[in-house]
Coordinates of N, CA and C in Angstrom, one line a residue:
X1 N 132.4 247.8 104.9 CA 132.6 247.1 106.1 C 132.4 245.6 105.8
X2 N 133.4 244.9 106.2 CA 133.3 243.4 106.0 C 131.9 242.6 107.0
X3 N 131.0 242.2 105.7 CA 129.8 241.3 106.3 C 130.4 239.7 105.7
X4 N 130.0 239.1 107.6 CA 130.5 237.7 107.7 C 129.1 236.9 106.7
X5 N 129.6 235.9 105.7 CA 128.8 235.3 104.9 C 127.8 234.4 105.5
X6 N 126.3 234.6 104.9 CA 125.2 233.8 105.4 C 125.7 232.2 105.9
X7 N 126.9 231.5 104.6 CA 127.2 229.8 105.1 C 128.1 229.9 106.4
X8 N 128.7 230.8 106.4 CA 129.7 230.8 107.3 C 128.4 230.6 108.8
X9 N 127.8 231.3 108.9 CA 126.7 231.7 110.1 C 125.9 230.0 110.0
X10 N 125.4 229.9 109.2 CA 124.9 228.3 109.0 C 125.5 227.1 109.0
X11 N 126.8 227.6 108.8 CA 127.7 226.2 109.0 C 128.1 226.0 110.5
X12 N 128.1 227.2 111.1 CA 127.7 227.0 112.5 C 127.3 225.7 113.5
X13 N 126.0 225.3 112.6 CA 125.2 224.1 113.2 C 125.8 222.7 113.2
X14 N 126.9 222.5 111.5 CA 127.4 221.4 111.4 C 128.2 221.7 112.7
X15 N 129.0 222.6 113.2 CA 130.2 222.5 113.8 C 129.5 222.1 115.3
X16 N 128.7 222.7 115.8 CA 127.9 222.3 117.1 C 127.7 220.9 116.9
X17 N 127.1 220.3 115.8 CA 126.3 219.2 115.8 C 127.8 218.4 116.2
X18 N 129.1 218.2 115.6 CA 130.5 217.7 115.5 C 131.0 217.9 116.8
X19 N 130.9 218.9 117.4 CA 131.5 219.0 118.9 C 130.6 218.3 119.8
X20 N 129.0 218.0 119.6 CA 128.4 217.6 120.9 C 128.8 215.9 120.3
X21 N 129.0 215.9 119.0 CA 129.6 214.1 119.0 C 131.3 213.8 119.7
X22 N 132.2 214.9 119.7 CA 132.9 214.8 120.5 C 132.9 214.9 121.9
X23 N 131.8 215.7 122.4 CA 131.4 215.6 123.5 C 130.7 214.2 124.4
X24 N 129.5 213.8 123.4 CA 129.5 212.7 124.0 C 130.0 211.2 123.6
X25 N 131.5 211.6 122.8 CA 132.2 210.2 123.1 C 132.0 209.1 121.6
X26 N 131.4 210.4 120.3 CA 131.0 209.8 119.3 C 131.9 209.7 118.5
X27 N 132.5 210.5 118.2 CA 134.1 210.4 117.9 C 135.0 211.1 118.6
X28 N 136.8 211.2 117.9 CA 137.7 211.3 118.8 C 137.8 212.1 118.6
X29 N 139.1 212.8 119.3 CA 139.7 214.1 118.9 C 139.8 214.1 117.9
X30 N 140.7 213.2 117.4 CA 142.0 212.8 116.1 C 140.2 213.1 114.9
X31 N 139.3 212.9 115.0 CA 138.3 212.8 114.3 C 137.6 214.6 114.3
X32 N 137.7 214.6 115.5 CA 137.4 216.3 115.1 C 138.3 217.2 114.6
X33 N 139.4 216.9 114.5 CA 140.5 217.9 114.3 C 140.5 218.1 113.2
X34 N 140.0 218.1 112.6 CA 139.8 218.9 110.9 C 138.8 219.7 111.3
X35 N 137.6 219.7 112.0 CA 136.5 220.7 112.4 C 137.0 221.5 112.9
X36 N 138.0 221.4 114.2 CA 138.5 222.3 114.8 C 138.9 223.4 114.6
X37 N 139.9 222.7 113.9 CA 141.4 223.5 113.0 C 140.3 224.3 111.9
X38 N 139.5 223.9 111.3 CA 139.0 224.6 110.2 C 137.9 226.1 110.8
X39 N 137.5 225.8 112.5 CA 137.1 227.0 112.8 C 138.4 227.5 113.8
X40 N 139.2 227.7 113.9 CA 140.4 228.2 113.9 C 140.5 227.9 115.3
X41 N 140.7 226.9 115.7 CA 141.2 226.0 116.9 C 142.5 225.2 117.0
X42 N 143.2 225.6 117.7 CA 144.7 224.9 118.2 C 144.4 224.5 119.6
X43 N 145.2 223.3 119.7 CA 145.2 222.9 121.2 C 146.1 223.8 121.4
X44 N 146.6 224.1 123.1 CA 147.9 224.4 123.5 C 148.6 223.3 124.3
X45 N 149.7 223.8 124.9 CA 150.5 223.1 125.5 C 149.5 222.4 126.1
X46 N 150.2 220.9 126.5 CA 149.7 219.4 127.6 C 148.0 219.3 126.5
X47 N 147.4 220.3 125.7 CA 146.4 220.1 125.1 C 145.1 220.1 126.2
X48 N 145.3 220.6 127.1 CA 144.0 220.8 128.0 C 143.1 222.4 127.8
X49 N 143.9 223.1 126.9 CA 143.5 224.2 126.9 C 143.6 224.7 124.9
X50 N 142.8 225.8 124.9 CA 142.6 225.5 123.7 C 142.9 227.4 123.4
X51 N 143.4 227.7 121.6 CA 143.3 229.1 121.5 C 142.8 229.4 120.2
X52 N 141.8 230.2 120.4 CA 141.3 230.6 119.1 C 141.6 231.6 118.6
X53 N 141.5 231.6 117.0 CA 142.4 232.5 116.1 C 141.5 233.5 115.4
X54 N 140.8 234.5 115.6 CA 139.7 235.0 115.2 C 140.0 236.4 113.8
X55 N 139.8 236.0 113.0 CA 139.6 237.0 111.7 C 139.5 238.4 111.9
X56 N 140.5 239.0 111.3 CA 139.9 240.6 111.2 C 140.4 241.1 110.0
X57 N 139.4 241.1 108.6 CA 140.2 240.9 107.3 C 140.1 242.7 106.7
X58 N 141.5 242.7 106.6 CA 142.4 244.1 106.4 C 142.6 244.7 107.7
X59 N 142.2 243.7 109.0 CA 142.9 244.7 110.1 C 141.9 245.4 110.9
X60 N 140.7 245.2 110.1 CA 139.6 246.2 110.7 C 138.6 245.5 111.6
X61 N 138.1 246.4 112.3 CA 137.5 246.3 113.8 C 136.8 247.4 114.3
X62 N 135.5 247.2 114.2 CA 134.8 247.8 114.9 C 134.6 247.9 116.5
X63 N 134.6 249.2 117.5 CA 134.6 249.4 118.4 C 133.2 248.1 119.5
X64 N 132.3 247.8 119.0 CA 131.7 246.7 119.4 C 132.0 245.4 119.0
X65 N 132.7 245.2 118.1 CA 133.2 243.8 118.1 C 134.5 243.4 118.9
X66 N 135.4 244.9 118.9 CA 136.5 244.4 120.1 C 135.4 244.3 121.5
X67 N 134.7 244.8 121.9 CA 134.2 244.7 123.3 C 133.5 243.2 122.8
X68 N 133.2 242.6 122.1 CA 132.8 241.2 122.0 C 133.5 240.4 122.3
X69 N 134.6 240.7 121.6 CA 135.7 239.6 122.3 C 136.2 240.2 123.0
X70 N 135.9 241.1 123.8 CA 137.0 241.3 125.2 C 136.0 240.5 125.9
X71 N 134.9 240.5 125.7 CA 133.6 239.8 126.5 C 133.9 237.9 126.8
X72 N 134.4 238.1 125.4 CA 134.3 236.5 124.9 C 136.0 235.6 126.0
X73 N 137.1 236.8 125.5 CA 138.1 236.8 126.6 C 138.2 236.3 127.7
X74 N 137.2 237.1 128.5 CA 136.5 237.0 130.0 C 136.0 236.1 130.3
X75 N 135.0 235.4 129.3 CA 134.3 234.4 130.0 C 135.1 233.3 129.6
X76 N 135.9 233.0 128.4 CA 135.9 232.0 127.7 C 137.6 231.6 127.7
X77 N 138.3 232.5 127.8 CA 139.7 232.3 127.9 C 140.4 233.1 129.0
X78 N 141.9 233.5 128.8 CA 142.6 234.1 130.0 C 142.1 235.4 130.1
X79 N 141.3 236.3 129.6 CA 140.8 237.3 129.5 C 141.4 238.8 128.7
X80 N 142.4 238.4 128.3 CA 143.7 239.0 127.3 C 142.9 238.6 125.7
X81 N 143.3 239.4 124.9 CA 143.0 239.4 123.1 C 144.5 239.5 123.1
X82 N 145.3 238.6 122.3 CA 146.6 238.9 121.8 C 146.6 239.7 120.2
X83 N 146.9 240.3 120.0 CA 147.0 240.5 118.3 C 148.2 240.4 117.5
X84 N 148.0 239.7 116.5 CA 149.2 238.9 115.6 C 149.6 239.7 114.7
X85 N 150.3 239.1 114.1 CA 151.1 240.2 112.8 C 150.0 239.8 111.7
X86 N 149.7 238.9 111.8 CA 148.6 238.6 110.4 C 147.0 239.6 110.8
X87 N 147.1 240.2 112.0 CA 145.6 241.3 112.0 C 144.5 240.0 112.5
X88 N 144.8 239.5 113.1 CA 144.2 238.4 113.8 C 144.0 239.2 115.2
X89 N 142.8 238.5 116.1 CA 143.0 238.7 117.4 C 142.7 237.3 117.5
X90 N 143.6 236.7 118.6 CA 143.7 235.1 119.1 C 143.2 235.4 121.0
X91 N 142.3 234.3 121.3 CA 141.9 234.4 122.6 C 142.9 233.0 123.3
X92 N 143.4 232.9 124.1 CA 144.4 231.7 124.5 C 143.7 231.7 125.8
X93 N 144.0 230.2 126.2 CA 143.6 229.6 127.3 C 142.2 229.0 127.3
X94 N 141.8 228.8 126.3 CA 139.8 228.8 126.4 C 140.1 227.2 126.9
X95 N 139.4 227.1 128.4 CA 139.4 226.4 128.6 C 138.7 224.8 128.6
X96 N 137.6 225.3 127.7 CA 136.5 224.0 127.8 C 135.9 224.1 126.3
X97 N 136.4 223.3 125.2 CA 136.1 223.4 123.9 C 134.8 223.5 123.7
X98 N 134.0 222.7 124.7 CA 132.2 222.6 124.7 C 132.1 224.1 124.9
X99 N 132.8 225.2 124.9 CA 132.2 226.0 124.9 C 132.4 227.3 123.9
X100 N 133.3 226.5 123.0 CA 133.2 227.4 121.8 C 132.2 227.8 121.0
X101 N 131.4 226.8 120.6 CA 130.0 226.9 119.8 C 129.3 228.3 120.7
X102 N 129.1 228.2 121.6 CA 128.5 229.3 122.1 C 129.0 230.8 122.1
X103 N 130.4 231.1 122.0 CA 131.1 232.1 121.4 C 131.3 232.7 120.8
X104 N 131.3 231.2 119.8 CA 130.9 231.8 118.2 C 129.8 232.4 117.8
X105 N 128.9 231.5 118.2 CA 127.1 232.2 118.4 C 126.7 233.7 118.6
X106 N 128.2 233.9 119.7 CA 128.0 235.3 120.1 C 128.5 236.2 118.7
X107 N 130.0 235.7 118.6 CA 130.4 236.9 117.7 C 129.5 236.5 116.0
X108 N 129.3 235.8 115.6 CA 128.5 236.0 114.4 C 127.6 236.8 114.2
X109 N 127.1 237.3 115.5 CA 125.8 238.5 115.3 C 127.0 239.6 114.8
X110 N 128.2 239.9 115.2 CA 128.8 241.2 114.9 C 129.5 241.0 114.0
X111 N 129.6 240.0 112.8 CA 130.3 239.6 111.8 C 131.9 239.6 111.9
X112 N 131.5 238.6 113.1 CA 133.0 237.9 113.9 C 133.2 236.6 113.7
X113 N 134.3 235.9 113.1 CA 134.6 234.4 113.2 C 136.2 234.4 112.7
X114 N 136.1 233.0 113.6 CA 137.3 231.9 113.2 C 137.4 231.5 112.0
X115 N 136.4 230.8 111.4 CA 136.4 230.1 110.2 C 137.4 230.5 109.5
X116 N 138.3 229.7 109.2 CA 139.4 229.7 108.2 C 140.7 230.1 109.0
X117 N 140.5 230.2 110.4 CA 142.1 230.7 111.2 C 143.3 229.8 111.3
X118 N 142.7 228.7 111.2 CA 143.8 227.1 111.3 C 143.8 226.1 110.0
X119 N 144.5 225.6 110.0 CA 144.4 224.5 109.2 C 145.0 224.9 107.8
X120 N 144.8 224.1 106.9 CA 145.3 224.5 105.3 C 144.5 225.0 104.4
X121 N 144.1 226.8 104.9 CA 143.2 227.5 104.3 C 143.7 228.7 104.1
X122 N 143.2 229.5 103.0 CA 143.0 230.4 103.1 C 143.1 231.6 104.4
X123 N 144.2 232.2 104.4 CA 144.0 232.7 106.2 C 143.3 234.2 106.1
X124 N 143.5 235.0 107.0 CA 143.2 236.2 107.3 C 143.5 236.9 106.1
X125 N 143.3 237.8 105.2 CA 143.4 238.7 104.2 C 143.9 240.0 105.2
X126 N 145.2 240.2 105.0 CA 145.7 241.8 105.6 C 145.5 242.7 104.6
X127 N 145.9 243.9 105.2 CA 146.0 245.6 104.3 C 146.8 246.0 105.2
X128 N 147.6 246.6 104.4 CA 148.7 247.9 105.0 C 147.8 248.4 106.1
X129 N 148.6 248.5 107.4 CA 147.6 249.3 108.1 C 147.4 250.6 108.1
X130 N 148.6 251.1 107.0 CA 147.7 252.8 107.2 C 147.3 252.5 105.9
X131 N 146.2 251.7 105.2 CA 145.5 251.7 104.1 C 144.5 252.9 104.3
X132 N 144.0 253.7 103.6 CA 142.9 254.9 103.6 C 143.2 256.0 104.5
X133 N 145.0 256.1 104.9 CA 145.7 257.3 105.2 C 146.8 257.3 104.9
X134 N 147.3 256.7 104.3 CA 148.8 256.7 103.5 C 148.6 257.8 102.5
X135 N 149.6 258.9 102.5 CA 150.0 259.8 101.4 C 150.3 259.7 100.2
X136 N 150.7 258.6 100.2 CA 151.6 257.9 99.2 C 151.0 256.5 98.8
X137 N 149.5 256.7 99.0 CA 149.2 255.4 98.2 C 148.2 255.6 97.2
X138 N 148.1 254.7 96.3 CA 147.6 255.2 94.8 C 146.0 254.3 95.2
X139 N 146.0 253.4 95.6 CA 144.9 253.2 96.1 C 144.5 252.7 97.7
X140 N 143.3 252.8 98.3 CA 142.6 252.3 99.3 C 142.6 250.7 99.5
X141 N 143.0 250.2 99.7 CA 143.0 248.9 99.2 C 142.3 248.2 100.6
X142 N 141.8 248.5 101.0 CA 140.8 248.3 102.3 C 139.6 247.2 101.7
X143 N 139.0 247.5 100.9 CA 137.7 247.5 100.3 C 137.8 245.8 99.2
X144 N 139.1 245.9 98.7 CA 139.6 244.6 98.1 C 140.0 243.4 98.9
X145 N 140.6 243.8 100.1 CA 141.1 242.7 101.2 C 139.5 242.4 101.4
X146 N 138.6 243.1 102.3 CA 137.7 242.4 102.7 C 136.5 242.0 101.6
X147 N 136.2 242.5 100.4 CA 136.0 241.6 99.2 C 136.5 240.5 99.7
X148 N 137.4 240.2 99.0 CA 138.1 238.8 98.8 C 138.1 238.2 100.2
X149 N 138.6 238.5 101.3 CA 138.1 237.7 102.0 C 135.9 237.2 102.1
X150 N 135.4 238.2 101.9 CA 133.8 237.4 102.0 C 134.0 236.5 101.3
X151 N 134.3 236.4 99.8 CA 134.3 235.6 98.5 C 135.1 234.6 98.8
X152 N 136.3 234.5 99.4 CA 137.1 233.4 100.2 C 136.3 232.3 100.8
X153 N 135.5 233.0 102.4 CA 134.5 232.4 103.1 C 133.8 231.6 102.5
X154 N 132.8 232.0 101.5 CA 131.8 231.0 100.5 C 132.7 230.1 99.7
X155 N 133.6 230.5 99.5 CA 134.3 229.4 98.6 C 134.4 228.2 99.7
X156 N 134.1 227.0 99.5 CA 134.1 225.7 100.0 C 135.4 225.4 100.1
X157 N 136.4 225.3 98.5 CA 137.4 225.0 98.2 C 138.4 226.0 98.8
X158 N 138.3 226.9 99.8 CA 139.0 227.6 100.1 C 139.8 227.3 101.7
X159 N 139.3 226.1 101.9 CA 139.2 225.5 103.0 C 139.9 224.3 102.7
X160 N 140.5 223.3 102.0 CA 141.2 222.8 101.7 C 142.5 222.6 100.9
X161 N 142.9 223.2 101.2 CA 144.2 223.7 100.4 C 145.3 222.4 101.1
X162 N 146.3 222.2 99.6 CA 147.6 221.5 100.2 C 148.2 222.6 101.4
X163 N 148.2 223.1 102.0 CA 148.8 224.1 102.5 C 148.6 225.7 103.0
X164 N 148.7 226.5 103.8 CA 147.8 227.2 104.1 C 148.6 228.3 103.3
X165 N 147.7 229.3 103.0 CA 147.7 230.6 101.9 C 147.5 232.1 102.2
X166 N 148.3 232.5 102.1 CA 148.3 233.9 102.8 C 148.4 235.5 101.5
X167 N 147.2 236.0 102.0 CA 147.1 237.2 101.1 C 147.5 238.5 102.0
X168 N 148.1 239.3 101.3 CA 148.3 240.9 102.0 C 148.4 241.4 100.9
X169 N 147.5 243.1 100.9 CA 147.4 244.0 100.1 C 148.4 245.1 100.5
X170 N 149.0 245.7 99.8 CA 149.4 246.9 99.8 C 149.1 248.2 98.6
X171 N 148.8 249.4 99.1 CA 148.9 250.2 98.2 C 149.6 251.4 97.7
X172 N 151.1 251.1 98.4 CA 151.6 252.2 97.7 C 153.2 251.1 97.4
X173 N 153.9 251.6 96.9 CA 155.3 251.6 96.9 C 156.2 250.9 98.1
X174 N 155.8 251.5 99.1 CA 156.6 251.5 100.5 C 156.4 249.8 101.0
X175 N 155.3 248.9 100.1 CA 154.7 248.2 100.6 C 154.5 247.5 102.2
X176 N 154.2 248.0 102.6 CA 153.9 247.6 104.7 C 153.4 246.7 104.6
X177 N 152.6 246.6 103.9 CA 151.3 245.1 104.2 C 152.7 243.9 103.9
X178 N 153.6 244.1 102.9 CA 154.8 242.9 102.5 C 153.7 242.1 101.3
X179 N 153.1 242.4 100.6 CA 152.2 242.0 99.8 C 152.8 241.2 98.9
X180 N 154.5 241.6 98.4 CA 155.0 240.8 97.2 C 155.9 240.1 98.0
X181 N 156.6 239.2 97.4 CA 158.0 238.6 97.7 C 158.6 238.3 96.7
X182 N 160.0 238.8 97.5 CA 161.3 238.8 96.5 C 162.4 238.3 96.2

């Protein structure tokens, strides 16, 4: 089961420390928007409202971490989890960015984060989603997506990329995950 990395949890503080300087007027947006984007923050439309892009690497989700962000939903956005084709769940509408830090706060106890959802990074690590019940697959490949995604996280450099970078595993033939391209 995928454990969220100790810097990831500690880099926490820089991101709080950066939003209460955008908060009180210490720098601009245009100045935090590499922080943003790097914990997986988009403005939305008119930019008054914001959506976060939250990690789930190979797809997987524990039954208390979805009730965390259905929690996080409720208080913090339109109260909806959308889920993406990349195995993401995104919260849309969050209305008051001062109140992300505290969100996050929450889901880091359940080895829940954004980090790395936006910007020119390394994104979410998928798996076929019938990884560990496909008949026809030679291996589990479950266990490798979220490897590599922890080992991703600590990487520093994994967060600056010309461009953002996208992994999917597959393990059979049939490929679902779309792992190669041709």
């Amino acid at each position: 089961m995928f454990r969220l990395p100790e810097n990831v949890k500690s880099d926490l503080a820089g991101y709080k420390d950066s939003l209460n300087q955008l908060v009180r007027g210490e720098i601009s947006a245009a100045d935090f928007k590499p922080t943003r984007a790097l914990w997986g923050i988009y403005p939305q439309r008119k930019g008054t409202h914001y959506m976060v892009r939250v990690r789930l690497p190979a797809g997987i989700i524990r039954a208390a971490q979805l009730k965390a962000l259905a929690r996080a939903a409720m208080q913090y956005g339109d109260g909806a989890l959308h889920v993406t084709t990349r195995q993401d769940i995104q919260i849309h509408n969050v209305g008051n960015l001062g109140d992300t830090h505290a969100m996050f706060d929450e889901l880091k106890e359940l080895d829940v984060s954004s980090r790395g959802g936006c910007g020119d990074a390394v994104r979410n690590i998928t798996a076929c989603p019938l990884a560990g019940l496909c008949s026809e697959e030679v291996l589990d490949v479950r266990p490798f997506a979220v490897g590599l995604t922890e080992w991703m996280l600590k990487a520093g450099n994994s967060y600056h990329l010309p461009r953002k970078f996208k992994i999917a595993f597959s393990g059979c033939s049939r490929n679902c995950a779309l792992a190669t391209a041709t």
